[in-house]
Short mmCIF file of N, CA and C in Angstrom, two decimals:
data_model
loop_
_atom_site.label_atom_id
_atom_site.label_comp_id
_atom_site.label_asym_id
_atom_site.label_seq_id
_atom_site.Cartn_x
_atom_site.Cartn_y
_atom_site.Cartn_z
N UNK K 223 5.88 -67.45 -70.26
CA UNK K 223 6.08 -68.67 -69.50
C UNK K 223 5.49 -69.83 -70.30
N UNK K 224 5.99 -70.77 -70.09
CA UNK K 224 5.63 -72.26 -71.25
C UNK K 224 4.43 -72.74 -69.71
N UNK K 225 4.03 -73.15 -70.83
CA UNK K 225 2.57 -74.10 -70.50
C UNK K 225 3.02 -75.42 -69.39
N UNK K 226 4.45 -76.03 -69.82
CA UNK K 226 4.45 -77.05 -69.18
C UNK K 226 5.48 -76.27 -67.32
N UNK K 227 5.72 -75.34 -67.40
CA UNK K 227 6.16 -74.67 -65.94
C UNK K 227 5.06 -73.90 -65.37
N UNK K 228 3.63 -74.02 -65.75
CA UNK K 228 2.85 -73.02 -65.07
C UNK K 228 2.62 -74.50 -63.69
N UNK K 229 2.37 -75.86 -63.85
CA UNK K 229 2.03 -76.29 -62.42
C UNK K 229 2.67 -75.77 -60.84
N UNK K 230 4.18 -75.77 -61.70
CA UNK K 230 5.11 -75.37 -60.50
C UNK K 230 5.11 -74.16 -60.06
N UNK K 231 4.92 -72.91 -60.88
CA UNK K 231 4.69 -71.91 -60.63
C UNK K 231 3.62 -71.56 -59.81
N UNK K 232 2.35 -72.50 -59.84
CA UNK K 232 1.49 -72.57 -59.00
C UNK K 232 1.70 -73.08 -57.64
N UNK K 233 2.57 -73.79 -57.68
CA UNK K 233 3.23 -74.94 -56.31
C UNK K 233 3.95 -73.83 -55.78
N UNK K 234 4.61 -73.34 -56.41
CA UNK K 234 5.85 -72.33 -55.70
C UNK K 234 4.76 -71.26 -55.21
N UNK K 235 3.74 -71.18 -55.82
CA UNK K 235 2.93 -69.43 -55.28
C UNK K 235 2.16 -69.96 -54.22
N UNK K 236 1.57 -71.15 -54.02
CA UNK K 236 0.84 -71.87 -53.02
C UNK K 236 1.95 -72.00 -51.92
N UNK K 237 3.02 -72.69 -51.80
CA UNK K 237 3.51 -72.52 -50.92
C UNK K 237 4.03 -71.49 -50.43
N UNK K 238 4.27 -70.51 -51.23
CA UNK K 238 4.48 -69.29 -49.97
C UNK K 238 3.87 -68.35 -49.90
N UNK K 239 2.67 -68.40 -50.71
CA UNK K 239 1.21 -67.69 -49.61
C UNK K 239 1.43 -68.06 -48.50
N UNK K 240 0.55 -69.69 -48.07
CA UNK K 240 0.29 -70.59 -47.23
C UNK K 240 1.25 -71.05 -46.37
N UNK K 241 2.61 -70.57 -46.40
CA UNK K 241 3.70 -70.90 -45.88
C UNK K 241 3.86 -69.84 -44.94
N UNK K 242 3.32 -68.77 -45.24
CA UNK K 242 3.84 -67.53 -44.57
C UNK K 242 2.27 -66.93 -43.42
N UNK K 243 1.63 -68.10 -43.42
CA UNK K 243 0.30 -68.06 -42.55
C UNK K 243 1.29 -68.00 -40.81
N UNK K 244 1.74 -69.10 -40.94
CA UNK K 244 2.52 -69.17 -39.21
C UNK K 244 3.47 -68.21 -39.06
N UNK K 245 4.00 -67.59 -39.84
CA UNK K 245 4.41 -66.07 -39.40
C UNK K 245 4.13 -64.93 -38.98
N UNK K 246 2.64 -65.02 -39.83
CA UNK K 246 1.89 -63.58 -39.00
C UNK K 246 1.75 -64.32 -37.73
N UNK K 247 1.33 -64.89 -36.86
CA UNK K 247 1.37 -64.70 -35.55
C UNK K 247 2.30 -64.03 -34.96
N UNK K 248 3.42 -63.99 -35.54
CA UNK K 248 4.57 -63.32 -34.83
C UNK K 248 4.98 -62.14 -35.44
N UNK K 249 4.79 -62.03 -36.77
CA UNK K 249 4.79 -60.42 -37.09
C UNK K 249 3.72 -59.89 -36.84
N UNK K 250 2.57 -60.19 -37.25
CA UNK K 250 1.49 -59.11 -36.70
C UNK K 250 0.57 -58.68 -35.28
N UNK K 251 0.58 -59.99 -34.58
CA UNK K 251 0.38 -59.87 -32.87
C UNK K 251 1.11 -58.64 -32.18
N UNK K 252 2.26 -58.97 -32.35
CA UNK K 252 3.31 -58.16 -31.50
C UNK K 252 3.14 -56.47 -32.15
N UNK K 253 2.60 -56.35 -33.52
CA UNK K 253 2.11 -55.14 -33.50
C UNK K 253 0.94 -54.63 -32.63
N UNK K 254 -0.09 -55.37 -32.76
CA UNK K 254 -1.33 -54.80 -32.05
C UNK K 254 -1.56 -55.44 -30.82
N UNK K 255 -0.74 -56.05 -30.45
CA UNK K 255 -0.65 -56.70 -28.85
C UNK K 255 1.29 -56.88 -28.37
N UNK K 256 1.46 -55.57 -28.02
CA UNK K 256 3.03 -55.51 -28.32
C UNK K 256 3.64 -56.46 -26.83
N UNK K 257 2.87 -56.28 -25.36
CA UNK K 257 3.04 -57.44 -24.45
C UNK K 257 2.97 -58.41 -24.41
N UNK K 258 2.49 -58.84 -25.61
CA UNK K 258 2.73 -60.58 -25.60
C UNK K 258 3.93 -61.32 -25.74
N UNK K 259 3.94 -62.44 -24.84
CA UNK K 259 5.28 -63.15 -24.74
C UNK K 259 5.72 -63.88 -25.69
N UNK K 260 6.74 -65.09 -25.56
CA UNK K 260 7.30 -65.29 -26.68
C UNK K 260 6.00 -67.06 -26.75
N UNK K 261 5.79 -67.15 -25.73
CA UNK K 261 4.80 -68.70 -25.77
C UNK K 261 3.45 -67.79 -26.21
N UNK K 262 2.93 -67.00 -25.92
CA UNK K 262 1.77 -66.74 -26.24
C UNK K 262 1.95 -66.46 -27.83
N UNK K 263 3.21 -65.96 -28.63
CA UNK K 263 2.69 -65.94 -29.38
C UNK K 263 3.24 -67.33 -30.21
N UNK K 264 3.66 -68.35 -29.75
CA UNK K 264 3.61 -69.42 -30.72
C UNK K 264 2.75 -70.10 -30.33
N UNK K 265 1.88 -69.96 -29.40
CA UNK K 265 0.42 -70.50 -29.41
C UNK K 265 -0.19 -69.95 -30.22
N UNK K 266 -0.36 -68.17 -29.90
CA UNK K 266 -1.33 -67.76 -31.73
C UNK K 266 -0.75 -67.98 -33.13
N UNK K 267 0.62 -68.33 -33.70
CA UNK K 267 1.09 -68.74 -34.56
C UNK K 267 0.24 -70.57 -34.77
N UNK K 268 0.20 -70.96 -33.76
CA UNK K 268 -0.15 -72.13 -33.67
C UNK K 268 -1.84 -72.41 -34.41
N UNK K 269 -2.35 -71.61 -33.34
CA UNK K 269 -3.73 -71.08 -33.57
C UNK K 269 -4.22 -71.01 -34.99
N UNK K 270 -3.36 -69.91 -35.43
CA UNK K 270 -3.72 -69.55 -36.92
C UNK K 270 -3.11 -70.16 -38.22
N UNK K 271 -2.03 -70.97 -37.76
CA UNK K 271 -2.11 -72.46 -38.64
C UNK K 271 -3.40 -72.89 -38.82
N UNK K 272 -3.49 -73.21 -37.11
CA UNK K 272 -4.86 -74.53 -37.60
C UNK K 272 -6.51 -73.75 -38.52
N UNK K 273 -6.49 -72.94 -38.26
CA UNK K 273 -7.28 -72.03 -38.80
C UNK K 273 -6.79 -72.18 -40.36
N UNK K 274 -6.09 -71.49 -40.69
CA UNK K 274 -5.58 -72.08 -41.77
C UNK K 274 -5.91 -73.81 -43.05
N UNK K 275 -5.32 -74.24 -42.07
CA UNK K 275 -5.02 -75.51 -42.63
C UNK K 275 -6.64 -76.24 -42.55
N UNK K 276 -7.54 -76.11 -41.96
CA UNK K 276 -8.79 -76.01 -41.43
C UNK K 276 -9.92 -75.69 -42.76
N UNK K 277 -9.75 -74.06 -43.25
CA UNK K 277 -10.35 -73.65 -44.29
C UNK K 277 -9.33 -74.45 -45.49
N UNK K 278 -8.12 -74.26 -45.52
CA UNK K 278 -7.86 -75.35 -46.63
C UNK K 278 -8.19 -76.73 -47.23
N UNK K 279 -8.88 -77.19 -45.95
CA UNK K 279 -9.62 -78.48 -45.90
C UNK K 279 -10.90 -78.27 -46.79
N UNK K 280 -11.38 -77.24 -46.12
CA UNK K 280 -12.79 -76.70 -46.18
C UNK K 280 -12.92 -76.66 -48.34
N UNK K 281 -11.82 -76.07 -48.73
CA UNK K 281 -11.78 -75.35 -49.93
C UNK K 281 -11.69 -76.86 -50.85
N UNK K 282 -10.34 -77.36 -50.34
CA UNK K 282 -10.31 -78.51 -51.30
C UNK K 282 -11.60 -79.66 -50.84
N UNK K 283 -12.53 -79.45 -50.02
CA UNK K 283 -13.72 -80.07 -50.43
C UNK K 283 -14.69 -79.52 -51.47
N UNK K 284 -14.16 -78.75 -52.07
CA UNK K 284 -15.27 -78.31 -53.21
C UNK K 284 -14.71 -78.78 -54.47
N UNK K 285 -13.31 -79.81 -54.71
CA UNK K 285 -13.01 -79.98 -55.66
C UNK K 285 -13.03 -81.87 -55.64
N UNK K 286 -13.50 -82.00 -54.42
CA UNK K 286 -14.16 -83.83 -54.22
C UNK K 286 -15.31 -83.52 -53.87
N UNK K 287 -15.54 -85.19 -53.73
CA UNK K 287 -17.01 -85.20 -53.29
C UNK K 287 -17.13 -85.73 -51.68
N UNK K 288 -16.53 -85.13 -50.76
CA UNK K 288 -16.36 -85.72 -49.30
C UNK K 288 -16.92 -84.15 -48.86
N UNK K 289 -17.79 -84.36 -47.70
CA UNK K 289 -18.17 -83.52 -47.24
C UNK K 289 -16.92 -82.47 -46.49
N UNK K 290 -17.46 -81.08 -46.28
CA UNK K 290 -16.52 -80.43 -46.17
C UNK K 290 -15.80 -80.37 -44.39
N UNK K 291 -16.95 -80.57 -43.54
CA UNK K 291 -16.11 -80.58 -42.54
C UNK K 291 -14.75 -81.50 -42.28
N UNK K 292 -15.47 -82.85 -42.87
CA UNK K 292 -14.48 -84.08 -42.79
C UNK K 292 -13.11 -83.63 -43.64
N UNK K 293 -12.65 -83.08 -44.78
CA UNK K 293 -12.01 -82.50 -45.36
C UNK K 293 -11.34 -81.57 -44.32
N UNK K 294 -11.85 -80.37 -43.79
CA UNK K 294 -11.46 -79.50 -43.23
C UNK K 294 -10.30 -80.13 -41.95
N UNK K 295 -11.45 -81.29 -41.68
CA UNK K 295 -10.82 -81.74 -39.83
C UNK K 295 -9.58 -82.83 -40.76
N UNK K 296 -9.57 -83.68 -41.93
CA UNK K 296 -8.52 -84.47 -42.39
C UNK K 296 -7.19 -83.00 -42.61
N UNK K 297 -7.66 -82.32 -43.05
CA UNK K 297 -5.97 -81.61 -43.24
C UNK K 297 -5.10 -80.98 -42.21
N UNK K 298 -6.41 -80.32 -40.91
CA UNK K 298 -6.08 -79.90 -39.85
C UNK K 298 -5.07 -80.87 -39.33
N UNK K 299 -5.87 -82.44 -39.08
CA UNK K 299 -5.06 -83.46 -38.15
C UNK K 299 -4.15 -83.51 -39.16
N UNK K 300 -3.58 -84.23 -40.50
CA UNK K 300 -2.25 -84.10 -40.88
C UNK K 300 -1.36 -83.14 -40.80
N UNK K 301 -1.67 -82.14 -41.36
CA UNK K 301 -1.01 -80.61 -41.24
C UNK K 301 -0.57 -80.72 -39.69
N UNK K 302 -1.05 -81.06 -38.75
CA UNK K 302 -1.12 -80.71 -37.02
C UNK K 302 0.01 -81.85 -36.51
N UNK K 303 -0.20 -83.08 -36.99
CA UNK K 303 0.74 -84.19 -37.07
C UNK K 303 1.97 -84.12 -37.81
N UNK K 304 1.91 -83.39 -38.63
CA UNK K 304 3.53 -83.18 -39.38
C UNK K 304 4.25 -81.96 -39.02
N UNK K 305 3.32 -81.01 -38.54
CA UNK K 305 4.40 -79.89 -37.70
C UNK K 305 4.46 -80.27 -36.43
N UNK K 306 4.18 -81.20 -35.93
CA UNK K 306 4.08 -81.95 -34.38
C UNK K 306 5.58 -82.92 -34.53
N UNK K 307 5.17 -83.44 -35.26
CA UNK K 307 6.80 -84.13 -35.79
C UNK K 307 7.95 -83.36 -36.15
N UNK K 308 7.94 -82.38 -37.32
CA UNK K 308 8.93 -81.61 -37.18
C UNK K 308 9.08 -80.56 -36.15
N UNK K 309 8.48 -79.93 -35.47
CA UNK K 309 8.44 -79.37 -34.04
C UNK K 309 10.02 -80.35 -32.99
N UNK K 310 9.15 -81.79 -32.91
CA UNK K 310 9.83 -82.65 -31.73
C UNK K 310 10.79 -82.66 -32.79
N UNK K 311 11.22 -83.00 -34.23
CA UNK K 311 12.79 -83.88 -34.57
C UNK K 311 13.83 -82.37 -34.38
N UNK K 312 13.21 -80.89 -34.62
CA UNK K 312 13.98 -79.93 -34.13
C UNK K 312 14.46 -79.67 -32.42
N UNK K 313 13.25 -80.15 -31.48
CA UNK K 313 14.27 -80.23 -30.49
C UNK K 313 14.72 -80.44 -29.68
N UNK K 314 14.97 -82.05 -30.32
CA UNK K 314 16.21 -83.26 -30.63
C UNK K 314 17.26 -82.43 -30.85
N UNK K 315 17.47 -82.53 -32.20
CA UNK K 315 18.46 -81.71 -33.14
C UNK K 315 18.84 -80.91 -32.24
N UNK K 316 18.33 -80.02 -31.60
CA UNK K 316 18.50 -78.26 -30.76
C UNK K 316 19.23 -79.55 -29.03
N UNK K 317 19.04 -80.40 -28.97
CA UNK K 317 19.22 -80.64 -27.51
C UNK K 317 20.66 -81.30 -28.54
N UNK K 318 21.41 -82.09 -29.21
CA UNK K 318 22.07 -82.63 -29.79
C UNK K 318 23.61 -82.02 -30.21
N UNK K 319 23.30 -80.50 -30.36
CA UNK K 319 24.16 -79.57 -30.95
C UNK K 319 24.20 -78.40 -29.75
N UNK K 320 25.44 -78.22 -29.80
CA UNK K 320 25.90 -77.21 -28.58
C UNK K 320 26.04 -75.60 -29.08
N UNK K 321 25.33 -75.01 -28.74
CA UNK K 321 25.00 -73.81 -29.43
C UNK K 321 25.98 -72.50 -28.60
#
């Protein structure tokens, strides 16, 4: 691999680690809690975003100089605000189109 494609290669492996965090709520719950409904588990999908996105805060404060909670709670609220937005423009979209 050339030197100048390793950033993206990193971008592409970061995002779908970290991409595939709001899925285990729904693949792995329903293994070890097989009665759970379909809201309970996009609340724990939900859950373990913010958890997520939370320690990601946490991590990229070790590469500034801003303390880490403030880090932690800045990515939570964006991260939380941009799937809050795409959440509502899907369903729009879903009320818009006749399925």
């Amino acid at each position: 691999m050339m030197i100048k494609q390793f950033p993206g290669v990193v971008m592409f492996s970061s995002f779908a680690v970290f991409g595939s965090f709001p899925l285990l709520g729904y693949v792995v719950f329903p293994t070890f809690f097989p009665d759970m409904t379909t809201e309970s588990l996009f609340y724990s999908a939900c859950a373990v975003t913010g958890i997520v996105l939370f320690g990601m805060g946490c991590v990229k404060s070790k590469f500034s100089a801003t303390n880490w909670f403030l880090c932690g709670m800045e990515t939570l609220l964006l991260g939380g605000a941009c799937a809050t937005v795409a959440y509502t423009i899907g369903q729009l979209v879903d009320g818009l189109v006749d399925t």
